[in-house]
Amino acid sequence: MGIQRTFSIIKPDATRRNLTGKINAKFEDAGLRIVAQKRIHMTLAQAGEFYAVHKERPFFGELCEFMASEPVVVQVLEGEDAIAKNRLVMGATNPADAAAGTIRAEFAESVGENSVHGSDAPETAAEEIAYFFSGLELVG
Ligand code: CMP
C-alpha cells in the first residue's frame, strides 16, 4: 500500500473533554505521524460543505450543528496504509460496536458525538485535506 496521508478531525465532544493529547497518543502509538494540525471553530456553513455527502441523511442538521458547536482539531496523519490504519485506530462509527482499545470505544459518547472523523478512501482524503490545509502547512 505504501505511505499515505489521511485527514482526521478531533470532534467537539473530545476537545471539550481535553482529550486531544490522549487521542493523538493513539495515532502516534499506531505509527501515524501528525504532519499537520490546527485548532479551528467551524461555521455551520463550513460544516455543511464538509459533510455535503450526507446532506440527505436525517441526522445532517444535527451533525453540522454539533461540528460547529465548539472547536475541533483538524489534522493530516501520514504513515504506511494510513487511511485503513486510522480507521482501525478510530474503531466503528457507533461506539457500541467499536473494538476494545479503539478511540471510539474509549472516548466516544454516542454515534453522533463519536470523538473523531477519518477519511474513508484516498479520493476523499485528498479532498478533505485540501479543504482545510494548504500544501505549505503539510510538514512531513
Ligand atoms: P463521521 O466519520 O464524521 O462521518 C459522518 C458522521 O455522521 C459520523 O462520523 C457520525 O458521527 C455521524 N452519524 C452517523 N450516523 C449518525 C446518526 N444515526 N445520528 C447522528 N449522527 C450520525
GROMACS .gro file of N, CA and C and ligand atoms in nm:
model
  442
    1MET      N    1   0.085  -0.122   0.000
    1MET     CA    2   0.000   0.000   0.000
    1MET      C    3   0.087   0.125   0.000
    2GLY      N    4   0.195   0.125   0.078
    2GLY     CA    5   0.286   0.238   0.080
    2GLY      C    6   0.243   0.347   0.176
    3ILE      N    7   0.320   0.455   0.175
    3ILE     CA    8   0.291   0.566   0.264
    3ILE      C    9   0.174   0.647   0.209
    4GLN      N   10   0.076   0.673   0.297
    4GLN     CA   11  -0.041   0.752   0.259
    4GLN      C   12  -0.059   0.866   0.358
    5ARG      N   13  -0.145   0.962   0.317
    5ARG     CA   14  -0.191   1.065   0.409
    5ARG      C   15  -0.342   1.054   0.423
    6THR      N   16  -0.390   1.078   0.542
    6THR     CA   17  -0.535   1.079   0.563
    6THR      C   18  -0.572   1.201   0.645
    7PHE      N   19  -0.699   1.239   0.635
    7PHE     CA   20  -0.748   1.356   0.708
    7PHE      C   21  -0.824   1.310   0.832
    8SER      N   22  -0.805   1.383   0.941
    8SER     CA   23  -0.865   1.348   1.069
    8SER      C   24  -0.923   1.473   1.136
    9ILE      N   25  -1.033   1.454   1.207
    9ILE     CA   26  -1.086   1.562   1.293
    9ILE      C   27  -1.105   1.507   1.434
   10ILE      N   28  -1.053   1.578   1.531
   10ILE     CA   29  -1.088   1.552   1.671
   10ILE      C   30  -1.208   1.642   1.700
   11LYS      N   31  -1.322   1.578   1.725
   11LYS     CA   32  -1.452   1.647   1.725
   11LYS      C   33  -1.478   1.722   1.857
   12PRO      N   34  -1.584   1.807   1.858
   12PRO     CA   35  -1.611   1.890   1.977
   12PRO      C   36  -1.631   1.813   2.106
   13ASP      N   37  -1.688   1.693   2.102
   13ASP     CA   38  -1.707   1.620   2.229
   13ASP      C   39  -1.573   1.586   2.293
   14ALA      N   40  -1.471   1.567   2.208
   14ALA     CA   41  -1.337   1.530   2.258
   14ALA      C   42  -1.256   1.654   2.297
   15THR      N   43  -1.262   1.761   2.218
   15THR     CA   44  -1.187   1.882   2.256
   15THR      C   45  -1.243   1.938   2.388
   16ARG      N   46  -1.377   1.929   2.403
   16ARG     CA   47  -1.443   1.980   2.525
   16ARG      C   48  -1.392   1.908   2.650
   17ARG      N   49  -1.363   1.778   2.634
   17ARG     CA   50  -1.319   1.698   2.750
   17ARG      C   51  -1.166   1.691   2.759
   18ASN      N   52  -1.096   1.776   2.679
   18ASN     CA   53  -0.949   1.786   2.688
   18ASN      C   54  -0.881   1.653   2.652
   19LEU      N   55  -0.933   1.588   2.547
   19LEU     CA   56  -0.882   1.457   2.508
   19LEU      C   57  -0.787   1.461   2.388
   20THR      N   58  -0.750   1.581   2.341
   20THR     CA   59  -0.666   1.590   2.222
   20THR      C   60  -0.536   1.510   2.238
   21GLY      N   61  -0.470   1.526   2.350
   21GLY     CA   62  -0.342   1.458   2.369
   21GLY      C   63  -0.358   1.307   2.376
   22LYS      N   64  -0.461   1.260   2.446
   22LYS     CA   65  -0.483   1.115   2.458
   22LYS      C   66  -0.515   1.054   2.321
   23ILE      N   67  -0.592   1.127   2.240
   23ILE     CA   68  -0.625   1.076   2.106
   23ILE      C   69  -0.501   1.079   2.017
   24ASN      N   70  -0.425   1.187   2.024
   24ASN     CA   71  -0.302   1.192   1.944
   24ASN      C   72  -0.205   1.080   1.983
   25ALA      N   73  -0.200   1.044   2.109
   25ALA     CA   74  -0.112   0.934   2.152
   25ALA      C   75  -0.155   0.804   2.085
   26LYS      N   76  -0.285   0.783   2.068
   26LYS     CA   77  -0.334   0.661   2.000
   26LYS      C   78  -0.284   0.660   1.855
   27PHE      N   79  -0.291   0.776   1.788
   27PHE     CA   80  -0.243   0.781   1.649
   27PHE      C   81  -0.093   0.751   1.645
   28GLU      N   82  -0.019   0.819   1.730
   28GLU     CA   83   0.128   0.804   1.726
   28GLU      C   84   0.171   0.663   1.766
   29ASP      N   85   0.103   0.604   1.863
   29ASP     CA   86   0.137   0.467   1.904
   29ASP      C   87   0.112   0.368   1.790
   30ALA      N   88   0.018   0.401   1.702
   30ALA     CA   89  -0.012   0.313   1.588
   30ALA      C   90   0.082   0.338   1.470
   31GLY      N   91   0.173   0.433   1.485
   31GLY     CA   92   0.269   0.459   1.376
   31GLY      C   93   0.224   0.567   1.280
   32LEU      N   94   0.119   0.640   1.317
   32LEU     CA   95   0.074   0.753   1.234
   32LEU      C   96   0.143   0.880   1.281
   33ARG      N   97   0.197   0.955   1.184
   33ARG     CA   98   0.268   1.080   1.215
   33ARG      C   99   0.175   1.197   1.188
   34ILE      N  100   0.166   1.292   1.282
   34ILE     CA  101   0.081   1.410   1.263
   34ILE      C  102   0.163   1.512   1.185
   35VAL      N  103   0.136   1.524   1.054
   35VAL     CA  104   0.218   1.611   0.969
   35VAL      C  105   0.156   1.749   0.951
   36ALA      N  106   0.033   1.767   0.999
   36ALA     CA  107  -0.031   1.900   1.003
   36ALA      C  108  -0.140   1.894   1.108
   37GLN      N  109  -0.160   2.006   1.176
   37GLN     CA  110  -0.262   2.008   1.282
   37GLN      C  111  -0.297   2.152   1.316
   38LYS      N  112  -0.426   2.181   1.329
   38LYS     CA  113  -0.466   2.313   1.379
   38LYS      C  114  -0.603   2.304   1.445
   39ARG      N  115  -0.622   2.394   1.541
   39ARG     CA  116  -0.749   2.401   1.614
   39ARG      C  117  -0.831   2.511   1.548
   40ILE      N  118  -0.953   2.479   1.508
   40ILE     CA  119  -1.039   2.576   1.441
   40ILE      C  120  -1.180   2.567   1.500
   41HIS      N  121  -1.259   2.669   1.475
   41HIS     CA  122  -1.401   2.662   1.513
   41HIS      C  123  -1.480   2.679   1.383
   42MET      N  124  -1.534   2.571   1.332
   42MET     CA  125  -1.604   2.574   1.203
   42MET      C  126  -1.734   2.652   1.213
   43THR      N  127  -1.768   2.720   1.104
   43THR     CA  128  -1.902   2.778   1.094
   43THR      C  129  -1.998   2.666   1.052
   44LEU      N  130  -2.127   2.695   1.066
   44LEU     CA  131  -2.228   2.598   1.023
   44LEU      C  132  -2.214   2.572   0.873
   45ALA      N  133  -2.185   2.678   0.797
   45ALA     CA  134  -2.171   2.663   0.651
   45ALA      C  135  -2.052   2.575   0.616
   46GLN      N  136  -1.941   2.593   0.685
   46GLN     CA  137  -1.822   2.510   0.659
   46GLN      C  138  -1.850   2.363   0.693
   47ALA      N  139  -1.919   2.340   0.806
   47ALA     CA  140  -1.952   2.202   0.844
   47ALA      C  141  -2.045   2.140   0.739
   48GLY      N  142  -2.140   2.218   0.691
   48GLY     CA  143  -2.232   2.168   0.588
   48GLY      C  144  -2.162   2.135   0.459
   49GLU      N  145  -2.066   2.216   0.421
   49GLU     CA  146  -1.991   2.189   0.297
   49GLU      C  147  -1.905   2.064   0.315
   50PHE      N  148  -1.840   2.054   0.431
   50PHE     CA  149  -1.754   1.939   0.456
   50PHE      C  150  -1.835   1.809   0.452
   51TYR      N  151  -1.955   1.810   0.512
   51TYR     CA  152  -2.036   1.688   0.520
   51TYR      C  153  -2.144   1.683   0.411
   52ALA      N  154  -2.125   1.755   0.301
   52ALA     CA  155  -2.228   1.764   0.195
   52ALA      C  156  -2.275   1.627   0.147
   53VAL      N  157  -2.185   1.528   0.149
   53VAL     CA  158  -2.221   1.393   0.104
   53VAL      C  159  -2.334   1.334   0.188
   54HIS      N  160  -2.352   1.386   0.309
   54HIS     CA  161  -2.457   1.333   0.399
   54HIS      C  162  -2.581   1.422   0.402
   55LYS      N  163  -2.595   1.516   0.306
   55LYS     CA  164  -2.700   1.619   0.323
   55LYS      C  165  -2.843   1.565   0.318
   56GLU      N  166  -2.863   1.448   0.258
   56GLU     CA  167  -2.998   1.389   0.256
   56GLU      C  168  -3.028   1.305   0.380
   57ARG      N  169  -2.927   1.282   0.463
   57ARG     CA  170  -2.948   1.194   0.581
   57ARG      C  171  -3.028   1.267   0.689
   58PRO      N  172  -3.110   1.194   0.764
   58PRO     CA  173  -3.192   1.261   0.867
   58PRO      C  174  -3.110   1.331   0.974
   59PHE      N  175  -2.985   1.285   0.994
   59PHE     CA  176  -2.903   1.344   1.101
   59PHE      C  177  -2.816   1.459   1.054
   60PHE      N  178  -2.831   1.502   0.926
   60PHE     CA  179  -2.741   1.603   0.871
   60PHE      C  180  -2.740   1.733   0.952
   61GLY      N  181  -2.858   1.784   0.986
   61GLY     CA  182  -2.865   1.912   1.059
   61GLY      C  183  -2.797   1.901   1.195
   62GLU      N  184  -2.829   1.794   1.263
   62GLU     CA  185  -2.772   1.769   1.397
   62GLU      C  186  -2.619   1.754   1.388
   63LEU      N  187  -2.573   1.684   1.285
   63LEU     CA  188  -2.429   1.662   1.265
   63LEU      C  189  -2.358   1.796   1.244
   64CYS      N  190  -2.414   1.881   1.157
   64CYS     CA  191  -2.349   2.009   1.128
   64CYS      C  192  -2.351   2.101   1.250
   65GLU      N  193  -2.463   2.103   1.322
   65GLU     CA  194  -2.470   2.188   1.442
   65GLU      C  195  -2.369   2.142   1.546
   66PHE      N  196  -2.354   2.014   1.561
   66PHE     CA  197  -2.256   1.961   1.656
   66PHE      C  198  -2.114   2.000   1.613
   67MET      N  199  -2.080   1.982   1.486
   67MET     CA  200  -1.943   2.009   1.441
   67MET      C  201  -1.908   2.157   1.448
   68ALA      N  202  -2.011   2.243   1.446
   68ALA     CA  203  -1.987   2.388   1.454
   68ALA      C  204  -2.007   2.440   1.597
   69SER      N  205  -2.039   2.351   1.691
   69SER     CA  206  -2.076   2.395   1.826
   69SER      C  207  -1.959   2.443   1.909
   70GLU      N  208  -1.842   2.383   1.887
   70GLU     CA  209  -1.723   2.413   1.968
   70GLU      C  210  -1.601   2.387   1.882
   71PRO      N  211  -1.480   2.422   1.928
   71PRO     CA  212  -1.362   2.399   1.845
   71PRO      C  213  -1.338   2.252   1.814
   72VAL      N  214  -1.271   2.230   1.702
   72VAL     CA  215  -1.224   2.096   1.662
   72VAL      C  216  -1.075   2.108   1.632
   73VAL      N  217  -1.008   1.993   1.624
   73VAL     CA  218  -0.869   1.991   1.579
   73VAL      C  219  -0.866   1.914   1.447
   74VAL      N  220  -0.827   1.983   1.340
   74VAL     CA  221  -0.815   1.917   1.209
   74VAL      C  222  -0.670   1.878   1.189
   75GLN      N  223  -0.649   1.762   1.127
   75GLN     CA  224  -0.515   1.704   1.121
   75GLN      C  225  -0.493   1.631   0.989
   76VAL      N  226  -0.367   1.617   0.954
   76VAL     CA  227  -0.327   1.524   0.848
   76VAL      C  228  -0.234   1.421   0.912
   77LEU      N  229  -0.270   1.294   0.896
   77LEU     CA  230  -0.191   1.184   0.951
   77LEU      C  231  -0.122   1.112   0.836
   78GLU      N  232   0.003   1.078   0.855
   78GLU     CA  233   0.081   1.013   0.749
   78GLU      C  234   0.139   0.882   0.802
   79GLY      N  235   0.142   0.782   0.716
   79GLY     CA  236   0.204   0.654   0.755
   79GLY      C  237   0.172   0.545   0.656
   80GLU      N  238   0.228   0.430   0.681
   80GLU     CA  239   0.202   0.313   0.599
   80GLU      C  240   0.053   0.280   0.605
   81ASP      N  241  -0.012   0.276   0.489
   81ASP     CA  242  -0.154   0.239   0.483
   81ASP      C  243  -0.238   0.324   0.579
   82ALA      N  244  -0.211   0.454   0.578
   82ALA     CA  245  -0.265   0.544   0.682
   82ALA      C  246  -0.417   0.548   0.686
   83ILE      N  247  -0.484   0.537   0.572
   83ILE     CA  248  -0.630   0.551   0.572
   83ILE      C  249  -0.694   0.435   0.648
   84ALA      N  250  -0.655   0.312   0.614
   84ALA     CA  251  -0.709   0.194   0.682
   84ALA      C  252  -0.662   0.188   0.827
   85LYS      N  253  -0.535   0.223   0.847
   85LYS     CA  254  -0.479   0.217   0.983
   85LYS      C  255  -0.556   0.313   1.076
   86ASN      N  256  -0.582   0.434   1.026
   86ASN     CA  257  -0.656   0.531   1.108
   86ASN      C  258  -0.796   0.480   1.140
   87ARG      N  259  -0.861   0.415   1.042
   87ARG     CA  260  -0.996   0.364   1.067
   87ARG      C  261  -0.995   0.253   1.173
   88LEU      N  262  -0.887   0.175   1.173
   88LEU     CA  263  -0.873   0.072   1.277
   88LEU      C  264  -0.856   0.135   1.415
   89VAL      N  265  -0.772   0.238   1.420
   89VAL     CA  266  -0.744   0.305   1.549
   89VAL      C  267  -0.870   0.376   1.601
   90MET      N  268  -0.950   0.433   1.507
   90MET     CA  269  -1.074   0.503   1.548
   90MET      C  270  -1.178   0.405   1.601
   91GLY      N  271  -1.193   0.288   1.535
   91GLY     CA  272  -1.300   0.195   1.569
   91GLY      C  273  -1.428   0.230   1.495
   92ALA      N  274  -1.531   0.145   1.513
   92ALA     CA  275  -1.657   0.162   1.440
   92ALA      C  276  -1.724   0.295   1.472
   93THR      N  277  -1.800   0.347   1.373
   93THR     CA  278  -1.869   0.477   1.388
   93THR      C  279  -1.952   0.482   1.516
   94ASN      N  280  -2.027   0.374   1.541
   94ASN     CA  281  -2.108   0.367   1.664
   94ASN      C  282  -2.021   0.307   1.775
   95PRO      N  283  -1.997   0.383   1.881
   95PRO     CA  284  -1.907   0.333   1.986
   95PRO      C  285  -1.953   0.199   2.046
   96ALA      N  286  -2.083   0.171   2.037
   96ALA     CA  287  -2.133   0.043   2.090
   96ALA      C  288  -2.075  -0.075   2.012
   97ASP      N  289  -2.034  -0.048   1.886
   97ASP     CA  290  -1.978  -0.154   1.802
   97ASP      C  291  -1.826  -0.148   1.793
   98ALA      N  292  -1.764  -0.051   1.857
   98ALA     CA  293  -1.620  -0.029   1.840
   98ALA      C  294  -1.539  -0.129   1.924
   99ALA      N  295  -1.431  -0.180   1.864
   99ALA     CA  296  -1.347  -0.279   1.932
   99ALA      C  297  -1.276  -0.217   2.052
  100ALA      N  298  -1.249  -0.301   2.152
  100ALA     CA  299  -1.180  -0.255   2.273
  100ALA      C  300  -1.046  -0.192   2.236
  101GLY      N  301  -1.013  -0.084   2.303
  101GLY     CA  302  -0.884  -0.019   2.281
  101GLY      C  303  -0.888   0.088   2.173
  102THR      N  304  -0.996   0.093   2.094
  102THR     CA  305  -1.005   0.196   1.990
  102THR      C  306  -1.047   0.329   2.053
  103ILE      N  307  -1.023   0.436   1.976
  103ILE     CA  308  -1.058   0.571   2.026
  103ILE      C  309  -1.206   0.579   2.058
  104ARG      N  310  -1.290   0.531   1.965
  104ARG     CA  311  -1.435   0.546   1.989
  104ARG      C  312  -1.482   0.458   2.104
  105ALA      N  313  -1.423   0.339   2.120
  105ALA     CA  314  -1.461   0.254   2.234
  105ALA      C  315  -1.427   0.324   2.366
  106GLU      N  316  -1.312   0.390   2.369
  106GLU     CA  317  -1.267   0.451   2.496
  106GLU      C  318  -1.330   0.587   2.523
  107PHE      N  319  -1.354   0.664   2.415
  107PHE     CA  320  -1.388   0.805   2.438
  107PHE      C  321  -1.524   0.851   2.384
  108ALA      N  322  -1.576   0.786   2.279
  108ALA     CA  323  -1.696   0.840   2.213
  108ALA      C  324  -1.816   0.833   2.305
  109GLU      N  325  -1.906   0.932   2.289
  109GLU     CA  326  -2.023   0.941   2.376
  109GLU      C  327  -2.147   0.882   2.310
  110SER      N  328  -2.151   0.885   2.175
  110SER     CA  329  -2.267   0.833   2.101
  110SER      C  330  -2.229   0.825   1.954
  111VAL      N  331  -2.320   0.774   1.870
  111VAL     CA  332  -2.289   0.765   1.726
  111VAL      C  333  -2.267   0.904   1.665
  112GLY      N  334  -2.338   1.002   1.715
  112GLY     CA  335  -2.321   1.139   1.663
  112GLY      C  336  -2.200   1.208   1.723
  113GLU      N  337  -2.180   1.189   1.852
  113GLU     CA  338  -2.069   1.255   1.923
  113GLU      C  339  -1.961   1.150   1.945
  114ASN      N  340  -1.893   1.116   1.834
  114ASN     CA  341  -1.805   0.998   1.836
  114ASN      C  342  -1.656   1.033   1.828
  115SER      N  343  -1.622   1.151   1.876
  115SER     CA  344  -1.484   1.192   1.907
  115SER      C  345  -1.390   1.217   1.789
  116VAL      N  346  -1.401   1.138   1.681
  116VAL     CA  347  -1.309   1.154   1.569
  116VAL      C  348  -1.379   1.128   1.436
  117HIS      N  349  -1.326   1.193   1.333
  117HIS     CA  350  -1.361   1.163   1.193
  117HIS      C  351  -1.233   1.123   1.122
  118GLY      N  352  -1.242   1.028   1.029
  118GLY     CA  353  -1.128   0.994   0.945
  118GLY      C  354  -1.173   0.965   0.804
  119SER      N  355  -1.092   1.002   0.706
  119SER     CA  356  -1.127   0.979   0.564
  119SER      C  357  -1.149   0.831   0.539
  120ASP      N  358  -1.238   0.801   0.440
  120ASP     CA  359  -1.268   0.660   0.412
  120ASP      C  360  -1.202   0.606   0.286
  121ALA      N  361  -1.134   0.691   0.208
  121ALA     CA  362  -1.074   0.644   0.082
  121ALA      C  363  -0.971   0.748   0.035
  122PRO      N  364  -0.880   0.708  -0.053
  122PRO     CA  365  -0.776   0.803  -0.099
  122PRO      C  366  -0.834   0.930  -0.161
  123GLU      N  367  -0.944   0.918  -0.238
  123GLU     CA  368  -1.002   1.036  -0.304
  123GLU      C  369  -1.058   1.132  -0.200
  124THR      N  370  -1.131   1.078  -0.102
  124THR     CA  371  -1.189   1.167  -0.001
  124THR      C  372  -1.079   1.226   0.087
  125ALA      N  373  -0.973   1.147   0.113
  125ALA     CA  374  -0.862   1.200   0.193
  125ALA      C  375  -0.802   1.323   0.123
  126ALA      N  376  -0.778   1.312  -0.007
  126ALA     CA  377  -0.718   1.423  -0.081
  126ALA      C  378  -0.810   1.546  -0.079
  127GLU      N  379  -0.940   1.523  -0.098
  127GLU     CA  380  -1.037   1.635  -0.098
  127GLU      C  381  -1.046   1.700   0.040
  128GLU      N  382  -1.052   1.616   0.142
  128GLU     CA  383  -1.070   1.669   0.278
  128GLU      C  384  -0.944   1.744   0.325
  129ILE      N  385  -0.827   1.692   0.292
  129ILE     CA  386  -0.702   1.762   0.328
  129ILE      C  387  -0.700   1.898   0.259
  130ALA      N  388  -0.735   1.901   0.130
  130ALA     CA  389  -0.729   2.027   0.055
  130ALA      C  390  -0.833   2.128   0.103
  131TYR      N  391  -0.942   2.079   0.164
  131TYR     CA  392  -1.046   2.169   0.214
  131TYR      C  393  -0.995   2.250   0.334
  132PHE      N  394  -0.907   2.193   0.414
  132PHE     CA  395  -0.862   2.259   0.537
  132PHE      C  396  -0.717   2.306   0.537
  133PHE      N  397  -0.633   2.249   0.450
  133PHE     CA  398  -0.490   2.280   0.457
  133PHE      C  399  -0.435   2.320   0.320
  134SER      N  400  -0.338   2.413   0.322
  134SER     CA  401  -0.260   2.441   0.201
  134SER      C  402  -0.139   2.349   0.203
  135GLY      N  403  -0.078   2.330   0.088
  135GLY     CA  404   0.040   2.244   0.079
  135GLY      C  405   0.151   2.288   0.173
  136LEU      N  406   0.164   2.419   0.194
  136LEU     CA  407   0.270   2.471   0.281
  136LEU      C  408   0.255   2.428   0.426
  137GLU      N  409   0.132   2.392   0.464
  137GLU     CA  410   0.105   2.354   0.604
  137GLU      C  411   0.132   2.207   0.631
  138LEU      N  412   0.162   2.130   0.527
  138LEU     CA  413   0.185   1.986   0.544
  138LEU      C  414   0.335   1.965   0.556
  139VAL      N  415   0.379   1.927   0.675
  139VAL     CA  416   0.523   1.918   0.701
  139VAL      C  417   0.554   1.773   0.738
  140GLY      N  418   0.596   1.697   0.639
  140GLY     CA  419   0.616   1.552   0.660
  140GLY      C  420   0.751   1.521   0.721
  141CMP     P1  421  -1.800   1.071   1.060
  141CMP     O1  422  -1.696   0.967   1.036
  141CMP     O2  423  -1.757   1.205   1.098
  141CMP     O3  424  -1.893   1.083   0.928
  141CMP     C1  425  -2.029   1.116   0.933
  141CMP     C2  426  -2.081   1.129   1.071
  141CMP     O4  427  -2.219   1.125   1.085
  141CMP     C3  428  -2.035   1.009   1.153
  141CMP     O5  429  -1.896   1.017   1.175
  141CMP     C4  430  -2.122   1.018   1.274
  141CMP     O6  431  -2.068   1.100   1.376
  141CMP     C5  432  -2.245   1.087   1.217
  141CMP     N1  433  -2.357   0.995   1.222
  141CMP     C6  434  -2.366   0.876   1.162
  141CMP     N2  435  -2.485   0.818   1.191
  141CMP     C7  436  -2.550   0.904   1.274
  141CMP     C8  437  -2.674   0.901   1.339
  141CMP     N3  438  -2.759   0.797   1.325
  141CMP     N4  439  -2.708   1.007   1.416
  141CMP     C9  440  -2.625   1.112   1.429
  141CMP     N5  441  -2.503   1.120   1.368
  141CMP    C10  442  -2.467   1.016   1.293
   0.00000   0.00000   0.00000
